[in-house]
mmCIF file of C-alpha atoms (C1' of nucleotides) in Angstrom:
data_model
loop_
_atom_site.group_PDB
_atom_site.id
_atom_site.type_symbol
_atom_site.label_atom_id
_atom_site.label_comp_id
_atom_site.label_asym_id
_atom_site.label_seq_id
_atom_site.Cartn_x
_atom_site.Cartn_y
_atom_site.Cartn_z
ATOM 1 C CA MET A 1 77.481 237.993 73.861
ATOM 2 C CA GLY A 2 76.182 235.158 76.048
ATOM 3 C CA ALA A 3 78.227 231.999 76.001
ATOM 4 C CA SER A 4 75.617 229.460 77.044
ATOM 5 C CA SER A 5 73.045 229.747 74.299
ATOM 6 C CA LYS A 6 75.230 229.183 71.300
ATOM 7 C CA PRO A 7 75.754 225.601 69.947
ATOM 8 C CA LYS A 8 79.153 226.649 68.983
ATOM 9 C CA ALA A 9 80.816 224.940 72.006
ATOM 10 C CA GLU A 10 83.006 228.024 72.477
ATOM 11 C CA THR A 11 85.699 225.969 74.250
ATOM 12 C CA ALA A 12 86.579 228.589 76.878
ATOM 13 C CA PRO A 13 90.187 228.196 77.882
ATOM 14 C CA SER A 14 90.569 227.147 81.518
ATOM 15 C CA SER A 15 93.750 229.107 81.926
ATOM 16 C CA ILE A 16 95.414 232.153 80.230
ATOM 17 C CA ARG A 17 98.953 231.967 79.380
ATOM 18 C CA LYS A 18 101.397 234.821 79.334
ATOM 19 C CA THR A 19 103.129 235.120 75.920
ATOM 20 C CA VAL A 20 105.653 237.347 74.290
ATOM 21 C CA GLN A 21 103.071 238.778 71.917
ATOM 22 C CA GLY A 22 100.517 239.358 74.577
ATOM 23 C CA GLU A 23 102.859 241.294 76.758
ATOM 24 C CA ILE A 24 104.017 243.410 73.865
ATOM 25 C CA ILE A 25 100.459 244.288 73.087
ATOM 26 C CA ARG A 26 99.832 245.013 76.762
ATOM 27 C CA THR A 27 102.772 247.272 76.869
ATOM 28 C CA VAL A 28 101.586 249.070 73.789
ATOM 29 C CA PHE A 29 98.303 250.029 75.430
ATOM 30 C CA GLU A 30 99.913 250.875 78.704
ATOM 31 C CA ASP A 31 102.359 253.322 77.156
ATOM 32 C CA ALA A 32 99.744 254.889 74.870
ATOM 33 C CA ARG A 33 98.585 258.236 75.992
ATOM 34 C CA CYS A 34 95.362 257.985 74.109
ATOM 35 C CA PRO A 35 92.993 255.176 72.842
ATOM 36 C CA LEU A 36 94.338 253.201 69.989
ATOM 37 C CA SER A 37 92.756 251.450 67.116
ATOM 38 C CA PRO A 38 93.651 247.830 66.403
ATOM 39 C CA ARG A 39 95.596 249.041 63.354
ATOM 40 C CA GLU A 40 97.602 251.570 65.390
ATOM 41 C CA ALA A 41 98.319 248.928 68.092
ATOM 42 C CA HIS A 42 99.491 246.555 65.413
ATOM 43 C CA VAL A 43 101.819 249.087 63.940
ATOM 44 C CA LEU A 44 103.309 249.781 67.329
ATOM 45 C CA ALA A 45 103.639 246.141 68.216
ATOM 46 C CA LEU A 46 105.384 245.422 64.929
ATOM 47 C CA GLN A 47 108.047 247.886 65.821
ATOM 48 C CA ILE A 48 108.907 245.567 68.694
ATOM 49 C CA GLN A 49 108.246 242.292 67.192
ATOM 50 C CA PRO A 50 107.980 242.208 63.408
ATOM 51 C CA ARG A 51 106.051 238.943 63.156
ATOM 52 C CA ILE A 52 102.873 239.784 64.968
ATOM 53 C CA GLY A 53 99.825 239.220 62.897
ATOM 54 C CA ILE A 54 96.793 241.534 62.912
ATOM 55 C CA ALA A 55 94.594 238.586 63.965
ATOM 56 C CA THR A 56 96.675 238.182 67.147
ATOM 57 C CA VAL A 57 96.139 241.806 67.872
ATOM 58 C CA TYR A 58 92.383 241.547 67.580
ATOM 59 C CA ARG A 59 92.330 238.237 69.526
ATOM 60 C CA THR A 60 94.549 239.716 72.241
ATOM 61 C CA ILE A 61 92.390 242.817 72.503
ATOM 62 C CA ASN A 62 89.273 240.874 73.030
ATOM 63 C CA ARG A 63 90.963 238.664 75.650
ATOM 64 C CA PHE A 64 92.023 241.902 77.466
ATOM 65 C CA ILE A 65 88.666 243.253 77.348
ATOM 66 C CA GLU A 66 87.188 240.122 78.982
ATOM 67 C CA GLU A 67 90.020 240.220 81.430
ATOM 68 C CA GLY A 68 89.118 243.894 82.169
ATOM 69 C CA PHE A 69 92.391 245.352 81.218
ATOM 70 C CA LEU A 70 91.097 247.169 78.092
ATOM 71 C CA ALA A 71 87.818 249.031 77.316
ATOM 72 C CA PRO A 72 86.429 249.857 73.922
ATOM 73 C CA VAL A 73 86.136 253.564 72.921
ATOM 74 C CA ASP A 74 83.825 254.282 69.974
ATOM 75 C CA ILE A 75 84.353 257.564 68.381
ATOM 76 C CA PRO A 76 81.628 258.368 65.925
ATOM 77 C CA GLY A 77 82.934 258.350 62.418
ATOM 78 C CA VAL A 78 86.144 256.663 63.289
ATOM 79 C CA GLY A 79 86.697 253.039 63.977
ATOM 80 C CA THR A 80 86.572 251.475 67.490
ATOM 81 C CA HIS A 81 89.537 252.327 69.623
ATOM 82 C CA TYR A 82 90.759 250.747 72.846
ATOM 83 C CA GLU A 83 92.410 251.978 75.988
ATOM 84 C CA ALA A 84 93.709 250.692 79.169
ATOM 85 C CA VAL A 85 91.276 250.828 82.001
ATOM 86 C CA GLY A 86 92.398 252.341 85.252
ATOM 87 C CA GLY A 87 92.314 256.140 85.327
ATOM 88 C CA GLN A 88 89.379 258.027 86.839
ATOM 89 C CA HIS A 89 86.155 258.714 85.003
ATOM 90 C CA HIS A 90 86.732 260.521 81.736
ATOM 91 C CA HIS A 91 85.457 261.324 78.274
ATOM 92 C CA TYR A 92 86.833 262.053 74.847
ATOM 93 C CA PHE A 93 87.557 264.810 72.432
ATOM 94 C CA TYR A 94 87.962 264.010 68.820
ATOM 95 C CA CYS A 95 89.864 266.452 66.681
ATOM 96 C CA GLY A 96 88.493 266.821 63.203
ATOM 97 C CA GLY A 97 91.796 268.371 62.196
ATOM 98 C CA CYS A 98 94.437 265.752 63.143
ATOM 99 C CA GLY A 99 92.212 262.916 63.906
ATOM 100 C CA ARG A 100 93.610 262.479 67.430
ATOM 101 C CA VAL A 101 91.505 261.343 70.312
ATOM 102 C CA TYR A 102 92.091 263.251 73.539
ATOM 103 C CA VAL A 103 91.100 262.131 76.981
ATOM 104 C CA ILE A 104 89.126 264.620 78.910
ATOM 105 C CA PRO A 105 88.926 264.143 82.745
ATOM 106 C CA GLY A 106 85.844 265.009 84.490
ATOM 107 C CA CYS A 107 82.213 264.897 83.725
ATOM 108 C CA PRO A 108 79.265 267.280 83.644
ATOM 109 C CA GLY A 109 76.756 266.601 86.372
ATOM 110 C CA GLN A 110 72.985 266.273 85.724
ATOM 111 C CA ILE A 111 73.508 263.277 83.344
ATOM 112 C CA SER A 112 70.991 261.216 85.017
ATOM 113 C CA ALA A 113 68.536 264.053 84.947
ATOM 114 C CA MET A 114 68.062 263.350 81.250
ATOM 115 C CA LEU A 115 66.930 259.771 81.894
ATOM 116 C CA PRO A 116 63.327 259.116 81.156
ATOM 117 C CA ALA A 117 61.252 257.620 84.064
ATOM 118 C CA GLY A 118 61.722 253.924 84.357
ATOM 119 C CA PHE A 119 64.965 253.715 82.413
ATOM 120 C CA ARG A 120 67.906 252.346 84.183
ATOM 121 C CA MET A 121 71.326 253.862 83.183
ATOM 122 C CA GLU A 122 74.475 251.676 83.509
ATOM 123 C CA ARG A 123 76.836 253.788 81.671
ATOM 124 C CA HIS A 124 77.266 256.992 79.580
ATOM 125 C CA ASP A 125 79.609 258.118 76.820
ATOM 126 C CA ILE A 126 80.385 261.689 75.908
ATOM 127 C CA VAL A 127 82.445 262.595 72.828
ATOM 128 C CA LEU A 128 83.197 266.111 72.019
ATOM 129 C CA HIS A 129 84.108 267.061 68.401
ATOM 130 C CA GLY A 130 86.020 270.015 67.282
ATOM 131 C CA ARG A 131 89.606 271.328 66.923
ATOM 132 C CA CYS A 132 92.328 270.761 69.400
ATOM 133 C CA ARG A 133 94.674 273.455 70.423
ATOM 134 C CA ASP A 134 97.047 272.698 67.633
ATOM 135 C CA CYS A 135 94.464 272.700 64.962
ATOM 136 C CA ALA A 136 92.052 275.438 66.293
ATOM 137 C CA GLY A 137 94.075 278.251 64.685
ATOM 138 C CA GLN A 138 93.558 277.127 61.187
ATOM 139 C CA MET B 1 87.215 265.104 53.611
ATOM 140 C CA GLY B 2 88.025 267.870 51.428
ATOM 141 C CA ALA B 3 86.897 267.509 47.854
ATOM 142 C CA SER B 4 89.530 269.638 46.052
ATOM 143 C CA SER B 5 92.688 267.618 46.750
ATOM 144 C CA LYS B 6 91.690 264.265 45.262
ATOM 145 C CA PRO B 7 92.537 263.655 41.598
ATOM 146 C CA LYS B 8 89.402 261.521 41.363
ATOM 147 C CA ALA B 9 87.504 264.255 39.512
ATOM 148 C CA GLU B 10 84.509 263.539 41.818
ATOM 149 C CA THR B 11 82.068 264.806 39.134
ATOM 150 C CA ALA B 12 79.552 266.449 41.483
ATOM 151 C CA PRO B 13 76.133 266.419 39.892
ATOM 152 C CA SER B 14 74.767 269.886 39.113
ATOM 153 C CA SER B 15 71.255 268.943 40.029
ATOM 154 C CA ILE B 16 69.481 266.505 42.184
ATOM 155 C CA ARG B 17 66.591 264.440 40.822
ATOM 156 C CA LYS B 18 63.435 263.248 42.597
ATOM 157 C CA THR B 19 63.068 259.535 42.154
ATOM 158 C CA VAL B 20 60.638 256.927 43.410
ATOM 159 C CA GLN B 21 63.372 255.065 45.426
ATOM 160 C CA GLY B 22 64.617 258.338 46.965
ATOM 161 C CA GLU B 23 61.204 259.342 48.112
ATOM 162 C CA ILE B 24 60.512 255.977 49.602
ATOM 163 C CA ILE B 25 63.823 256.083 51.549
ATOM 164 C CA ARG B 26 62.992 259.683 52.615
ATOM 165 C CA THR B 27 59.562 258.573 53.843
ATOM 166 C CA VAL B 28 61.083 255.589 55.719
ATOM 167 C CA PHE B 29 63.296 257.861 57.666
ATOM 168 C CA GLU B 30 60.549 260.607 58.237
ATOM 169 C CA ASP B 31 58.219 257.929 59.631
ATOM 170 C CA ALA B 32 60.825 256.276 61.892
ATOM 171 C CA ARG B 33 60.559 257.116 65.491
ATOM 172 C CA CYS B 34 64.157 256.412 66.102
ATOM 173 C CA PRO B 35 67.528 256.367 64.255
ATOM 174 C CA LEU B 36 67.709 253.512 61.698
ATOM 175 C CA SER B 37 70.602 251.471 60.410
ATOM 176 C CA PRO B 38 71.035 251.233 56.601
ATOM 177 C CA ARG B 39 69.978 247.604 56.837
ATOM 178 C CA GLU B 40 66.708 248.526 58.798
ATOM 179 C CA ALA B 41 65.953 251.329 56.276
ATOM 180 C CA HIS B 42 66.484 248.868 53.508
ATOM 181 C CA VAL B 43 64.153 246.268 55.005
ATOM 182 C CA LEU B 44 61.487 248.978 55.466
ATOM 183 C CA ALA B 45 61.968 250.313 51.929
ATOM 184 C CA LEU B 46 61.676 246.786 50.453
ATOM 185 C CA GLN B 47 58.268 246.410 52.100
ATOM 186 C CA ILE B 48 57.118 249.331 49.769
ATOM 187 C CA GLN B 49 59.181 248.649 46.725
ATOM 188 C CA PRO B 50 60.700 245.160 46.568
ATOM 189 C CA ARG B 51 63.378 246.143 43.998
ATOM 190 C CA ILE B 52 65.502 248.581 45.928
ATOM 191 C CA GLY B 53 69.137 247.600 46.279
ATOM 192 C CA ILE B 54 71.231 248.082 49.367
ATOM 193 C CA ALA B 55 73.607 250.082 47.411
ATOM 194 C CA THR B 56 70.931 252.498 46.534
ATOM 195 C CA VAL B 57 70.050 252.883 50.221
ATOM 196 C CA TYR B 58 73.647 253.741 51.065
ATOM 197 C CA ARG B 59 73.916 256.138 48.153
ATOM 198 C CA THR B 60 70.612 257.876 48.965
ATOM 199 C CA ILE B 61 71.580 258.069 52.650
ATOM 200 C CA ASN B 62 74.901 259.835 51.743
ATOM 201 C CA ARG B 63 73.028 262.189 49.459
ATOM 202 C CA PHE B 64 70.584 263.029 52.153
ATOM 203 C CA ILE B 65 73.397 263.713 54.606
ATOM 204 C CA GLU B 66 75.113 266.210 52.174
ATOM 205 C CA GLU B 67 71.651 267.756 51.515
ATOM 206 C CA GLY B 68 71.186 268.133 55.292
ATOM 207 C CA PHE B 69 68.206 265.881 55.671
ATOM 208 C CA LEU B 70 69.855 263.056 57.514
ATOM 209 C CA ALA B 71 72.464 263.020 60.232
ATOM 210 C CA PRO B 72 74.602 260.090 61.242
ATOM 211 C CA VAL B 73 74.179 258.633 64.752
ATOM 212 C CA ASP B 74 76.968 256.436 66.060
ATOM 213 C CA ILE B 75 76.062 254.164 68.894
ATOM 214 C CA PRO B 76 79.155 252.530 70.382
ATOM 215 C CA GLY B 77 79.037 248.837 69.671
ATOM 216 C CA VAL B 78 76.295 249.027 67.192
ATOM 217 C CA GLY B 79 76.745 250.097 63.584
ATOM 218 C CA THR B 80 76.122 253.598 62.298
ATOM 219 C CA HIS B 81 72.517 254.713 62.338
ATOM 220 C CA TYR B 82 70.901 257.694 60.604
ATOM 221 C CA GLU B 83 68.069 259.982 61.533
ATOM 222 C CA ALA B 84 66.120 262.798 60.038
ATOM 223 C CA VAL B 85 67.347 266.269 61.112
ATOM 224 C CA GLY B 86 64.842 268.712 62.476
ATOM 225 C CA GLY B 87 63.805 268.100 65.996
ATOM 226 C CA GLN B 88 65.350 270.053 68.820
ATOM 227 C CA HIS B 89 68.719 269.169 70.360
ATOM 228 C CA HIS B 90 68.724 265.622 71.779
ATOM 229 C CA HIS B 91 70.773 262.586 72.687
ATOM 230 C CA TYR B 92 70.422 258.892 72.629
ATOM 231 C CA PHE B 93 69.745 255.889 74.986
ATOM 232 C CA TYR B 94 70.846 252.572 73.816
ATOM 233 C CA CYS B 95 69.012 249.624 75.492
ATOM 234 C CA GLY B 96 71.266 246.630 75.935
ATOM 235 C CA GLY B 97 68.209 244.459 76.387
ATOM 236 C CA CYS B 98 66.216 245.018 73.301
ATOM 237 C CA GLY B 99 68.840 246.872 71.195
ATOM 238 C CA ARG B 100 66.558 249.824 70.574
ATOM 239 C CA VAL B 101 67.868 253.378 70.271
ATOM 240 C CA TYR B 102 65.820 255.905 72.091
ATOM 241 C CA VAL B 103 65.873 259.739 71.477
ATOM 242 C CA ILE B 104 66.333 261.699 74.680
ATOM 243 C CA PRO B 105 65.425 265.374 74.423
ATOM 244 C CA GLY B 106 67.403 267.863 76.425
ATOM 245 C CA CYS B 107 71.043 268.117 77.426
ATOM 246 C CA PRO B 108 73.009 268.574 80.646
ATOM 247 C CA GLY B 109 74.603 271.955 80.849
ATOM 248 C CA GLN B 110 78.211 272.413 81.725
ATOM 249 C CA ILE B 111 79.385 270.472 78.691
ATOM 250 C CA SER B 112 81.577 273.213 77.572
ATOM 251 C CA ALA B 113 83.132 273.392 80.970
ATOM 252 C CA MET B 114 84.992 270.182 80.297
ATOM 253 C CA LEU B 115 86.742 271.618 77.392
ATOM 254 C CA PRO B 116 90.560 272.068 77.854
ATOM 255 C CA ALA B 117 91.862 275.516 77.201
ATOM 256 C CA GLY B 118 92.452 276.350 73.523
ATOM 257 C CA PHE B 119 90.155 273.567 72.258
ATOM 258 C CA ARG B 120 87.229 274.536 70.067
ATOM 259 C CA MET B 121 84.196 272.406 70.390
ATOM 260 C CA GLU B 122 81.940 272.120 67.349
ATOM 261 C CA ARG B 123 79.587 269.502 68.531
ATOM 262 C CA HIS B 124 79.027 266.891 71.351
ATOM 263 C CA ASP B 125 77.459 263.481 71.418
ATOM 264 C CA ILE B 126 76.086 261.797 74.467
ATOM 265 C CA VAL B 127 74.923 258.240 74.459
ATOM 266 C CA LEU B 128 73.454 256.698 77.610
ATOM 267 C CA HIS B 129 73.596 252.905 77.957
ATOM 268 C CA GLY B 130 71.265 250.707 80.102
ATOM 269 C CA ARG B 131 67.859 249.235 80.143
ATOM 270 C CA CYS B 132 64.741 250.855 78.876
ATOM 271 C CA ARG B 133 61.417 250.789 80.734
ATOM 272 C CA ASP B 134 60.474 247.460 79.122
ATOM 273 C CA CYS B 135 63.803 245.742 79.840
ATOM 274 C CA ALA B 136 64.548 247.234 83.231
ATOM 275 C CA GLY B 137 62.469 244.719 85.166
ATOM 276 C CA GLN B 138 64.367 241.740 84.005
ATOM 277 C "C1'" DT C 1 103.085 216.381 77.157
ATOM 278 C "C1'" DT C 2 98.799 219.087 76.959
ATOM 279 C "C1'" DG C 3 96.321 222.447 75.348
ATOM 280 C "C1'" DT C 4 96.544 227.722 74.730
ATOM 281 C "C1'" DG C 5 98.195 231.282 71.576
ATOM 282 C "C1'" DT C 6 100.082 232.452 67.014
ATOM 283 C "C1'" DG C 7 100.357 233.124 61.908
ATOM 284 C "C1'" DC C 8 98.432 232.982 57.746
ATOM 285 C "C1'" DA C 9 94.681 232.721 54.873
ATOM 286 C "C1'" DA C 10 89.951 232.317 53.978
ATOM 287 C "C1'" DA C 11 85.431 233.629 55.593
ATOM 288 C "C1'" DT C 12 82.215 237.341 57.272
ATOM 289 C "C1'" DT C 13 80.130 241.580 57.568
ATOM 290 C "C1'" DG C 14 79.462 246.325 56.397
ATOM 291 C "C1'" DT C 15 80.089 249.931 52.809
ATOM 292 C "C1'" DT C 16 81.594 251.789 48.350
ATOM 293 C "C1'" DT C 17 82.251 251.590 43.383
ATOM 294 C "C1'" DG C 18 82.166 250.211 38.066
ATOM 295 C "C1'" DC C 19 79.168 249.655 34.504
ATOM 296 C "C1'" DA C 20 75.223 249.090 31.609
ATOM 297 C "C1'" DT C 21 70.573 250.679 31.792
ATOM 298 C "C1'" DC C 22 66.616 253.323 33.452
ATOM 299 C "C1'" DA C 23 63.989 257.416 33.703
ATOM 300 C "C1'" DC C 24 63.482 262.399 35.539
ATOM 301 C "C1'" DG C 25 63.336 266.940 33.787
ATOM 302 C "C1'" DC D 1 67.517 263.619 24.599
ATOM 303 C "C1'" DG D 2 71.221 264.114 28.340
ATOM 304 C "C1'" DT D 3 72.576 263.337 32.750
ATOM 305 C "C1'" DG D 4 71.717 261.855 37.378
ATOM 306 C "C1'" DA D 5 69.902 257.568 39.711
ATOM 307 C "C1'" DT D 6 69.381 252.458 40.104
ATOM 308 C "C1'" DG D 7 70.599 247.384 40.346
ATOM 309 C "C1'" DC D 8 73.729 244.113 40.434
ATOM 310 C "C1'" DA D 9 77.987 242.387 41.293
ATOM 311 C "C1'" DA D 10 82.655 243.066 42.217
ATOM 312 C "C1'" DA D 11 85.798 245.669 45.025
ATOM 313 C "C1'" DC D 12 87.189 247.272 49.588
ATOM 314 C "C1'" DA D 13 87.906 247.556 54.512
ATOM 315 C "C1'" DA D 14 87.372 245.932 59.195
ATOM 316 C "C1'" DT D 15 86.993 241.932 62.041
ATOM 317 C "C1'" DT D 16 86.553 237.033 62.827
ATOM 318 C "C1'" DT D 17 87.633 232.174 62.197
ATOM 319 C "C1'" DG D 18 89.667 227.468 60.739
ATOM 320 C "C1'" DC D 19 93.752 224.937 60.896
ATOM 321 C "C1'" DA D 20 98.326 223.401 61.615
ATOM 322 C "C1'" DC D 21 102.232 224.536 64.300
ATOM 323 C "C1'" DA D 22 104.868 226.663 68.182
ATOM 324 C "C1'" DC D 23 105.526 227.100 72.844
ATOM 325 C "C1'" DA D 24 104.046 228.180 77.931
ATOM 326 C "C1'" DA D 25 103.036 225.564 82.135
#
DNA sequence: TTGTGTGCAAATTGTTTGCATCACG
DNA sequence: CGTGATGCAAACAATTTGCACACAA
């Protein structure tokens, strides 16, 4: 939220440092093929460096978001996930069978046609729910 | 999740009773023009009956969902909201200015065209973000 | 050396649950 | 009356924050 209205002083750092933990977490998201939850990212980071705390993961994720490296992905019913920004425009498919989140490239047109008069759209999220190829059979 | 694998015994009630609190909460959602968060529903219910606890609101909402009266609406970045089922197919618009959730009737076609081969879609959610008519000017 | 980032634990916030009690049917 | 529903508080889970210390620059 805004940083200028809170009396909290919010001492914004004047420079960002490169740290071992930060780079590990960055790598975890870069290597991930799908959006990760903070917990998943933490587990993966722990496999590389067994001392990273969950608080560091959260703080680093938030820093990465401000930095523009990560973007939040909210899947209804599941906690917030995060993914590295960079690919082309895409959406998500959540499999109710295995719980995995798939990235779906592309986008249906006509989205802005839904917009009521006078409204301004800055962004849109589409999440499909169902069964992925592996889970569809059952 | 499945109800048969847990050793919890989950004593499912064999009948559902009509109570004062339940009817108040039902009315709150019926009268609402937009999806409500549990907290919002609680505040509205308290205006009618000042003794309703937040736990009752949650329990009642979950009962209504199983009953098919309510459906969850997840708006990225905001907590889960709930709305009365019944209208025609629609989606949502979240205003970053005033925080209100608007219902948008209609739906862009071509959604299923995004689906990868072998995947089965059971449902889709679309959330638009931006500024509503009231907030667009600023 | 300076000040940012980390670890750990406590604090918050949102949601669920245990238990004694209430009240619908 | 018997069982489902309620209130309150404690329990949980997810995320943030305070503080002392470690370590980039």
